[in-house]
Amino acid sequence: MQPVGLSPQEYARYARHLSLPEVGVDGQTRLKSSSVLLVGAGGLGSPLGMYLAAAGVGRLGLVDFDQVDASNLQRQVIHGSKDVGRSKTVSAAETLADINPHVQVDCYETAFTSSNALQIADPYQLIIDGTDNFPTRYLVNDVCVIQGKPNCYGSIFRFEGQASVFSFDGGPCYRCLYPQPPPPGAVPSCAEGGVLGVLPGVIGMIQAIEAIKVLLGIGDNLSGRLLLFDALDMRFREMRVKRDPACPVCGDAPSITQLIDYQQFCGTPAAARGAGKSEPQSPWDLQPQDLKQRIDAAATFTLLDVRQPHEFEICNLQGTLIPLHELPQRHGELPRDVEIIVHCKMGGRSAKAVQWLRDQGYENVFNLRGGINAWSKEIDQEFPTY
């Protein structure tokens, strides 16, 4: 007689799990009855979704409002070349259905916001943070604390990653570790700073392992510990994280008992499609069309590129290269009697440069809104981006 809750096909599929005393039939049946919400179907969400589906987690929710871009394919392995331009949730759901047709996949093609987060998260017993921006990261944390659900956290940048389990069994939450977000622009996005393609695979699989352990109630999970991974040195480190009794969310006398305006809390512009990826606006913005008009009219101006030399080698608008960190030492190379238009990749670093130059008395300085990415999209579609 086959075990209750598992079909003959599932019995064969999960044979290696059933052979583990820590899992067995009861554990696999528990996984089948489990539900997990993945916030983000990108770099971290890819290995998370694929391995949780393969493991037999019965219900997976996918939240993402983005479309697959060619630049995603270097690390977001749940999508393929055929999926460029398609919805990430739809693309991911198709891949997961192929990996394991016994898993129910719910798609939420929307931003995860203060107005819908509690409703979306309600049917799931565990939430996994696969986000790439601070407003959503704090939102996921507070949803987990308010609803009493574990938060399997992960983050990546360049060659480094972090993982932990927050809001679990009386342990700390994300705000115990990071009470306040960094100032806007202090931490470059992955689009600006880059990320090693295989890094989200490592961190995402660690998150998946932690989620399975929590669901099965086995092992020693990362609650109260922050795992730090450096891919360049191939080194794992660990630091202890204690629950803060004064934490405004999970503390002894919490002051935050409902979701707040996380965009305002993190000091970023209001959410829109692509929120968390757009760069801070400058009051001295110029649009790409404004730059094109100046070029077409052969106007006199200085085009200042504040990216790094290796970025300049990838593509450039033939401007003057002074990396942002060198600007305090080299700004004397710039004219004060000629208009200066500053650009970077996406507009964030150049906005900082414009503000700094104006603080030094440069009056005729402007920021190319959206950087060379916007130039490529709006003016010259043949111009390479990265």
Short mmCIF file of C-alpha atoms in Angstrom, two decimals:
data_model
loop_
_atom_site.label_atom_id
_atom_site.label_comp_id
_atom_site.label_asym_id
_atom_site.label_seq_id
_atom_site.Cartn_x
_atom_site.Cartn_y
_atom_site.Cartn_z
CA MET A 1 0.00 0.00 0.00
CA GLN A 2 1.41 3.38 -1.00
CA PRO A 3 1.79 6.00 1.75
CA VAL A 4 -1.11 8.37 2.22
CA GLY A 5 -0.57 11.73 0.51
CA LEU A 6 2.04 10.61 -2.04
CA SER A 7 1.19 9.20 -5.45
CA PRO A 8 3.21 6.32 -6.96
CA GLN A 9 4.85 8.87 -9.28
CA GLU A 10 5.86 11.03 -6.33
CA TYR A 11 7.10 8.00 -4.44
CA ALA A 12 9.52 7.35 -7.30
CA ARG A 13 10.41 11.02 -7.79
CA TYR A 14 11.36 11.63 -4.16
CA ALA A 15 13.07 8.28 -3.56
CA ARG A 16 16.34 9.89 -2.44
CA HIS A 17 14.47 12.03 0.07
CA LEU A 18 12.53 9.06 1.37
CA SER A 19 15.83 7.30 2.05
CA LEU A 20 16.88 10.08 4.44
CA PRO A 21 15.78 9.32 8.02
CA GLU A 22 15.46 13.07 8.63
CA VAL A 23 12.91 13.32 5.80
CA GLY A 24 11.26 9.99 5.07
CA VAL A 25 7.63 9.61 4.09
CA ASP A 26 6.33 11.90 6.82
CA GLY A 27 8.76 14.67 5.89
CA GLN A 28 8.06 14.43 2.19
CA THR A 29 4.34 14.54 2.87
CA ARG A 30 4.93 17.62 5.01
CA LEU A 31 6.82 19.28 2.14
CA LYS A 32 3.95 18.44 -0.19
CA SER A 33 1.51 20.19 2.16
CA SER A 34 3.81 23.21 2.59
CA SER A 35 3.46 26.62 0.95
CA VAL A 36 6.24 29.11 0.27
CA LEU A 37 6.10 32.62 -1.17
CA LEU A 38 9.08 33.77 -3.25
CA VAL A 39 9.34 37.54 -3.50
CA GLY A 40 11.39 37.98 -6.66
CA ALA A 41 11.84 35.67 -9.65
CA GLY A 42 15.32 36.86 -10.58
CA GLY A 43 18.84 35.89 -9.55
CA LEU A 44 17.98 34.46 -6.13
CA GLY A 45 14.47 33.42 -7.08
CA SER A 46 15.78 31.22 -9.90
CA PRO A 47 17.64 28.58 -7.85
CA LEU A 48 15.11 28.98 -5.04
CA GLY A 49 12.15 28.18 -7.23
CA MET A 50 13.84 25.38 -9.11
CA TYR A 51 15.15 23.53 -6.06
CA LEU A 52 12.03 23.99 -3.95
CA ALA A 53 9.91 22.70 -6.80
CA ALA A 54 12.26 19.77 -7.32
CA ALA A 55 12.16 19.06 -3.57
CA GLY A 56 8.38 18.77 -3.69
CA VAL A 57 7.19 21.87 -1.84
CA GLY A 58 3.52 21.63 -2.72
CA ARG A 59 2.66 25.29 -3.34
CA LEU A 60 4.93 28.07 -4.52
CA GLY A 61 3.93 31.71 -4.95
CA LEU A 62 5.98 33.93 -7.27
CA VAL A 63 5.86 37.71 -6.93
CA ASP A 64 7.54 39.77 -9.65
CA PHE A 65 6.36 42.52 -11.97
CA ASP A 66 9.41 42.64 -14.23
CA GLN A 67 10.08 41.25 -17.68
CA VAL A 68 13.03 39.09 -18.69
CA ASP A 69 15.89 41.17 -20.06
CA ALA A 70 18.92 39.88 -21.94
CA SER A 71 21.14 41.08 -19.10
CA ASN A 72 19.28 38.74 -16.71
CA LEU A 73 20.35 35.57 -18.49
CA GLN A 74 23.87 35.63 -17.07
CA ARG A 75 22.51 34.62 -13.65
CA GLN A 76 18.71 34.14 -13.72
CA VAL A 77 18.85 30.54 -14.86
CA ILE A 78 15.13 29.90 -14.55
CA HIS A 79 14.72 31.92 -17.77
CA GLY A 80 16.13 31.29 -21.23
CA SER A 81 16.84 33.25 -24.40
CA LYS A 82 13.34 32.52 -25.68
CA ASP A 83 11.90 34.30 -22.63
CA VAL A 84 13.43 37.74 -23.24
CA GLY A 85 10.63 40.28 -23.12
CA ARG A 86 8.22 37.91 -21.35
CA SER A 87 6.85 38.17 -17.84
CA LYS A 88 9.29 36.72 -15.31
CA THR A 89 6.54 35.03 -13.33
CA VAL A 90 5.07 33.37 -16.44
CA SER A 91 8.50 32.27 -17.65
CA ALA A 92 9.44 30.95 -14.20
CA ALA A 93 6.13 29.13 -13.77
CA GLU A 94 6.65 27.27 -17.05
CA THR A 95 10.10 26.14 -15.97
CA LEU A 96 8.84 25.00 -12.57
CA ALA A 97 5.96 23.08 -14.14
CA ASP A 98 8.47 21.24 -16.31
CA ILE A 99 10.68 20.45 -13.30
CA ASN A 100 7.79 19.16 -11.19
CA PRO A 101 4.19 19.05 -12.43
CA HIS A 102 3.04 18.04 -8.94
CA VAL A 103 3.71 21.54 -7.59
CA GLN A 104 1.09 24.30 -7.61
CA VAL A 105 2.56 27.60 -8.78
CA ASP A 106 0.74 30.88 -8.10
CA CYS A 107 1.84 33.94 -10.10
CA TYR A 108 1.52 37.49 -8.78
CA GLU A 109 2.58 39.77 -11.61
CA THR A 110 2.57 42.87 -9.48
CA ALA A 111 4.81 44.91 -7.23
CA PHE A 112 4.90 43.71 -3.62
CA THR A 113 3.64 46.83 -1.84
CA SER A 114 2.27 47.96 1.48
CA SER A 115 -1.25 47.80 0.05
CA ASN A 116 -1.16 44.19 -1.14
CA ALA A 117 1.66 42.46 0.75
CA LEU A 118 -0.38 41.09 3.64
CA GLN A 119 -3.05 39.72 1.31
CA ILE A 120 -0.51 38.08 -1.01
CA ALA A 121 1.47 36.56 1.86
CA ASP A 122 -1.51 35.33 3.84
CA PRO A 123 -1.89 31.83 2.27
CA TYR A 124 1.80 30.93 2.70
CA GLN A 125 3.57 29.62 5.78
CA LEU A 126 7.07 30.81 4.90
CA ILE A 127 8.39 33.75 2.88
CA ILE A 128 11.69 33.92 1.05
CA ASP A 129 13.31 37.26 0.33
CA GLY A 130 14.81 37.29 -3.15
CA THR A 131 14.57 41.04 -3.61
CA ASP A 132 17.15 43.53 -4.87
CA ASN A 133 16.04 46.74 -3.18
CA PHE A 134 15.71 48.03 0.37
CA PRO A 135 12.04 49.10 0.38
CA THR A 136 10.85 45.60 -0.53
CA ARG A 137 13.38 43.97 1.79
CA TYR A 138 12.07 45.89 4.81
CA LEU A 139 8.51 45.24 3.66
CA VAL A 140 9.11 41.47 3.50
CA ASN A 141 10.61 41.59 6.98
CA ASP A 142 7.70 43.46 8.51
CA VAL A 143 5.13 41.24 6.81
CA CYS A 144 6.85 38.19 8.29
CA VAL A 145 6.92 39.68 11.79
CA ILE A 146 3.30 40.84 11.65
CA GLN A 147 2.07 37.49 10.32
CA GLY A 148 4.43 35.40 12.44
CA LYS A 149 6.16 33.72 9.51
CA PRO A 150 9.81 32.79 8.96
CA ASN A 151 11.80 34.98 6.56
CA CYS A 152 14.55 33.17 4.64
CA TYR A 153 16.77 36.08 3.70
CA GLY A 154 19.49 36.41 1.10
CA SER A 155 21.27 39.26 -0.67
CA ILE A 156 24.07 39.51 -3.22
CA PHE A 157 26.44 42.15 -4.57
CA ARG A 158 29.46 41.80 -6.85
CA PHE A 159 31.29 38.76 -5.36
CA GLU A 160 29.68 38.69 -1.93
CA GLY A 161 26.47 37.32 -0.47
CA GLN A 162 24.58 37.03 2.80
CA ALA A 163 21.97 34.62 4.12
CA SER A 164 20.00 34.20 7.32
CA VAL A 165 16.64 33.20 8.74
CA PHE A 166 14.74 36.02 10.40
CA SER A 167 11.51 36.18 12.39
CA PHE A 168 11.70 32.55 13.44
CA ASP A 169 11.00 30.99 16.82
CA GLY A 170 11.67 34.15 18.82
CA GLY A 171 14.83 35.02 16.91
CA PRO A 172 15.80 38.42 15.49
CA CYS A 173 14.27 40.07 12.47
CA TYR A 174 16.02 41.92 9.66
CA ARG A 175 15.54 45.25 11.43
CA CYS A 176 17.41 43.93 14.46
CA LEU A 177 20.42 43.67 12.18
CA TYR A 178 19.78 46.75 10.04
CA PRO A 179 17.49 49.17 11.95
CA GLN A 180 17.75 51.81 9.23
CA PRO A 181 18.48 51.53 5.51
CA PRO A 182 21.65 53.12 4.14
CA PRO A 183 21.34 56.62 2.65
CA PRO A 184 19.95 56.66 -0.92
CA GLY A 185 22.72 55.91 -3.38
CA ALA A 186 25.18 54.73 -0.71
CA VAL A 187 24.91 51.13 -1.91
CA PRO A 188 25.09 50.73 -5.70
CA SER A 189 22.56 48.45 -7.32
CA CYS A 190 23.67 45.22 -8.97
CA ALA A 191 23.08 46.95 -12.30
CA GLU A 192 25.61 49.60 -11.32
CA GLY A 193 28.08 47.49 -9.35
CA GLY A 194 27.72 44.17 -11.15
CA VAL A 195 27.33 40.66 -9.79
CA LEU A 196 29.13 37.39 -10.50
CA GLY A 197 26.64 35.22 -12.37
CA VAL A 198 27.00 32.10 -10.22
CA LEU A 199 26.82 33.98 -6.89
CA PRO A 200 22.99 34.03 -6.66
CA GLY A 201 23.10 30.29 -7.29
CA VAL A 202 25.17 29.79 -4.14
CA ILE A 203 23.12 32.12 -1.94
CA GLY A 204 19.78 31.05 -3.40
CA MET A 205 20.53 27.39 -2.72
CA ILE A 206 21.49 28.22 0.86
CA GLN A 207 18.12 29.96 1.23
CA ALA A 208 16.39 26.91 -0.24
CA ILE A 209 18.20 24.59 2.19
CA GLU A 210 17.17 26.79 5.12
CA ALA A 211 13.56 26.89 3.93
CA ILE A 212 13.38 23.10 3.66
CA LYS A 213 14.95 22.67 7.11
CA VAL A 214 12.43 25.08 8.63
CA LEU A 215 9.51 23.36 6.91
CA LEU A 216 10.69 19.93 8.07
CA GLY A 217 11.76 21.08 11.52
CA ILE A 218 15.22 19.55 11.18
CA GLY A 219 18.80 20.70 11.64
CA ASP A 220 20.22 23.93 13.00
CA ASN A 221 19.01 26.82 10.86
CA LEU A 222 20.52 30.28 10.46
CA SER A 223 18.19 32.03 12.89
CA GLY A 224 20.40 34.28 15.01
CA ARG A 225 23.30 33.91 12.58
CA LEU A 226 24.27 35.84 9.47
CA LEU A 227 26.23 33.78 6.96
CA LEU A 228 28.68 35.84 4.87
CA PHE A 229 30.16 34.46 1.64
CA ASP A 230 33.10 35.91 -0.30
CA ALA A 231 33.39 34.18 -3.67
CA LEU A 232 36.73 35.77 -4.55
CA ASP A 233 38.43 34.33 -1.47
CA MET A 234 36.07 31.31 -1.37
CA ARG A 235 35.46 31.96 2.29
CA PHE A 236 32.41 31.62 4.52
CA ARG A 237 32.19 33.62 7.72
CA GLU A 238 29.49 33.90 10.33
CA MET A 239 28.36 36.56 12.76
CA ARG A 240 25.84 36.33 15.55
CA VAL A 241 22.67 38.39 15.38
CA LYS A 242 20.67 39.02 18.54
CA ARG A 243 17.08 40.05 18.79
CA ASP A 244 16.85 43.71 19.76
CA PRO A 245 14.31 44.21 22.58
CA ALA A 246 13.92 47.81 21.34
CA CYS A 247 13.29 46.79 17.71
CA PRO A 248 10.34 48.83 16.42
CA VAL A 249 8.88 45.75 14.71
CA CYS A 250 9.72 42.63 16.75
CA GLY A 251 10.77 44.22 20.04
CA ASP A 252 9.12 44.01 23.42
CA ALA A 253 7.02 47.12 22.74
CA PRO A 254 6.80 47.41 18.95
CA SER A 255 5.87 50.80 17.56
CA ILE A 256 5.24 49.45 14.05
CA THR A 257 2.27 47.11 13.97
CA GLN A 258 1.12 47.75 10.43
CA LEU A 259 2.88 48.27 7.12
CA ILE A 260 4.30 51.72 6.48
CA ASP A 261 5.41 53.72 3.44
CA TYR A 262 8.63 51.84 2.75
CA GLN A 263 9.68 54.03 -0.17
CA GLN A 264 9.65 57.02 2.18
CA PHE A 265 11.31 55.02 4.97
CA CYS A 266 14.19 54.08 2.67
CA GLY A 267 14.41 57.55 1.14
CA THR A 268 13.70 56.42 -2.42
CA PRO A 269 11.26 57.73 -5.04
CA ALA A 270 7.71 56.41 -5.05
CA ALA A 271 7.33 52.96 -6.54
CA ALA A 272 6.57 52.55 -10.19
CA ARG A 273 7.18 49.81 -12.69
CA GLY A 274 10.84 49.07 -12.18
CA ALA A 275 10.82 50.48 -8.65
CA GLY A 276 13.97 49.79 -6.70
CA LYS A 277 15.99 49.89 -9.94
CA SER A 278 15.60 53.51 -10.97
CA GLU A 279 18.22 56.00 -9.83
CA PRO A 280 17.62 59.10 -7.67
CA GLN A 281 16.39 62.14 -9.56
CA SER A 282 18.41 65.34 -9.71
CA PRO A 283 16.85 68.81 -9.81
CA TRP A 284 19.25 69.54 -12.67
CA ASP A 285 18.27 66.66 -14.93
CA LEU A 286 18.52 66.75 -18.70
CA GLN A 287 16.78 64.16 -20.84
CA PRO A 288 18.66 62.18 -23.51
CA GLN A 289 16.86 64.20 -26.19
CA ASP A 290 18.29 67.41 -24.70
CA LEU A 291 21.81 66.03 -25.11
CA LYS A 292 21.10 64.95 -28.67
CA GLN A 293 19.85 68.43 -29.55
CA ARG A 294 23.07 69.94 -28.24
CA ILE A 295 25.15 67.47 -30.23
CA ASP A 296 23.14 68.07 -33.42
CA ALA A 297 23.49 71.84 -32.98
CA ALA A 298 27.26 71.52 -32.41
CA ALA A 299 26.83 73.39 -29.13
CA THR A 300 29.82 74.00 -26.91
CA PHE A 301 29.71 71.90 -23.76
CA THR A 302 31.78 69.38 -21.81
CA LEU A 303 30.48 65.83 -21.52
CA LEU A 304 31.76 64.32 -18.29
CA ASP A 305 31.70 60.55 -17.76
CA VAL A 306 32.01 59.58 -14.06
CA ARG A 307 32.04 55.80 -14.52
CA GLN A 308 35.02 53.51 -13.98
CA PRO A 309 37.68 52.96 -16.68
CA HIS A 310 36.57 49.37 -17.31
CA GLU A 311 33.04 50.63 -17.94
CA PHE A 312 34.35 53.31 -20.30
CA GLU A 313 36.05 50.58 -22.32
CA ILE A 314 32.76 48.73 -22.75
CA CYS A 315 31.03 51.71 -24.32
CA ASN A 316 31.25 55.50 -24.14
CA LEU A 317 29.90 58.73 -25.60
CA GLN A 318 33.43 60.06 -26.20
CA GLY A 319 33.29 62.31 -23.18
CA THR A 320 35.93 63.19 -20.59
CA LEU A 321 36.43 60.35 -18.13
CA ILE A 322 36.85 61.31 -14.47
CA PRO A 323 35.59 58.52 -12.16
CA LEU A 324 33.33 59.80 -9.40
CA HIS A 325 35.79 59.00 -6.60
CA GLU A 326 38.53 60.99 -8.39
CA LEU A 327 36.39 64.08 -8.87
CA PRO A 328 37.53 65.90 -5.66
CA GLN A 329 41.16 65.69 -6.84
CA ARG A 330 40.56 66.32 -10.55
CA HIS A 331 37.67 68.75 -10.81
CA GLY A 332 40.17 71.49 -11.68
CA GLU A 333 40.42 69.88 -15.11
CA LEU A 334 36.86 71.00 -15.83
CA PRO A 335 35.99 74.43 -17.24
CA ARG A 336 33.81 76.76 -15.19
CA ASP A 337 32.68 78.92 -18.12
CA VAL A 338 31.24 76.08 -20.26
CA GLU A 339 28.15 73.95 -19.69
CA ILE A 340 28.99 70.53 -18.22
CA ILE A 341 26.71 67.54 -18.78
CA VAL A 342 27.53 64.63 -16.50
CA HIS A 343 26.56 61.04 -17.11
CA CYS A 344 27.16 57.52 -15.80
CA LYS A 345 25.42 54.24 -16.56
CA MET A 346 21.99 54.87 -15.06
CA GLY A 347 22.06 58.38 -13.60
CA GLY A 348 22.82 57.77 -9.92
CA ARG A 349 26.54 58.50 -9.77
CA SER A 350 26.21 61.42 -12.15
CA ALA A 351 23.51 62.97 -9.95
CA LYS A 352 25.96 62.83 -7.01
CA ALA A 353 28.67 64.38 -9.19
CA VAL A 354 26.41 67.23 -10.27
CA GLN A 355 25.45 68.00 -6.68
CA TRP A 356 29.11 67.95 -5.58
CA LEU A 357 30.26 70.19 -8.45
CA ARG A 358 27.49 72.71 -7.75
CA ASP A 359 28.53 72.74 -4.10
CA GLN A 360 32.01 73.71 -5.33
CA GLY A 361 30.64 76.65 -7.29
CA TYR A 362 30.12 75.12 -10.75
CA GLU A 363 26.84 76.71 -11.78
CA ASN A 364 26.27 75.37 -15.29
CA VAL A 365 26.26 71.63 -14.54
CA PHE A 366 23.53 69.16 -15.48
CA ASN A 367 22.81 65.44 -15.10
CA LEU A 368 21.90 63.10 -17.97
CA ARG A 369 18.80 61.42 -16.57
CA GLY A 370 19.02 57.64 -16.91
CA GLY A 371 22.62 57.73 -18.13
CA ILE A 372 23.86 55.86 -21.15
CA ASN A 373 21.18 53.21 -20.65
CA ALA A 374 18.55 55.85 -21.37
CA TRP A 375 20.62 57.14 -24.30
CA SER A 376 20.66 53.65 -25.80
CA LYS A 377 16.96 53.12 -25.24
CA GLU A 378 15.69 56.51 -26.41
CA ILE A 379 18.24 57.82 -28.89
CA ASP A 380 20.55 55.14 -30.31
CA GLN A 381 19.28 51.58 -30.05
CA GLU A 382 22.56 50.32 -31.56
CA PHE A 383 24.56 51.79 -28.70
CA PRO A 384 25.73 48.88 -26.49
CA THR A 385 24.66 48.61 -22.87
CA TYR A 386 25.80 46.38 -20.06
#
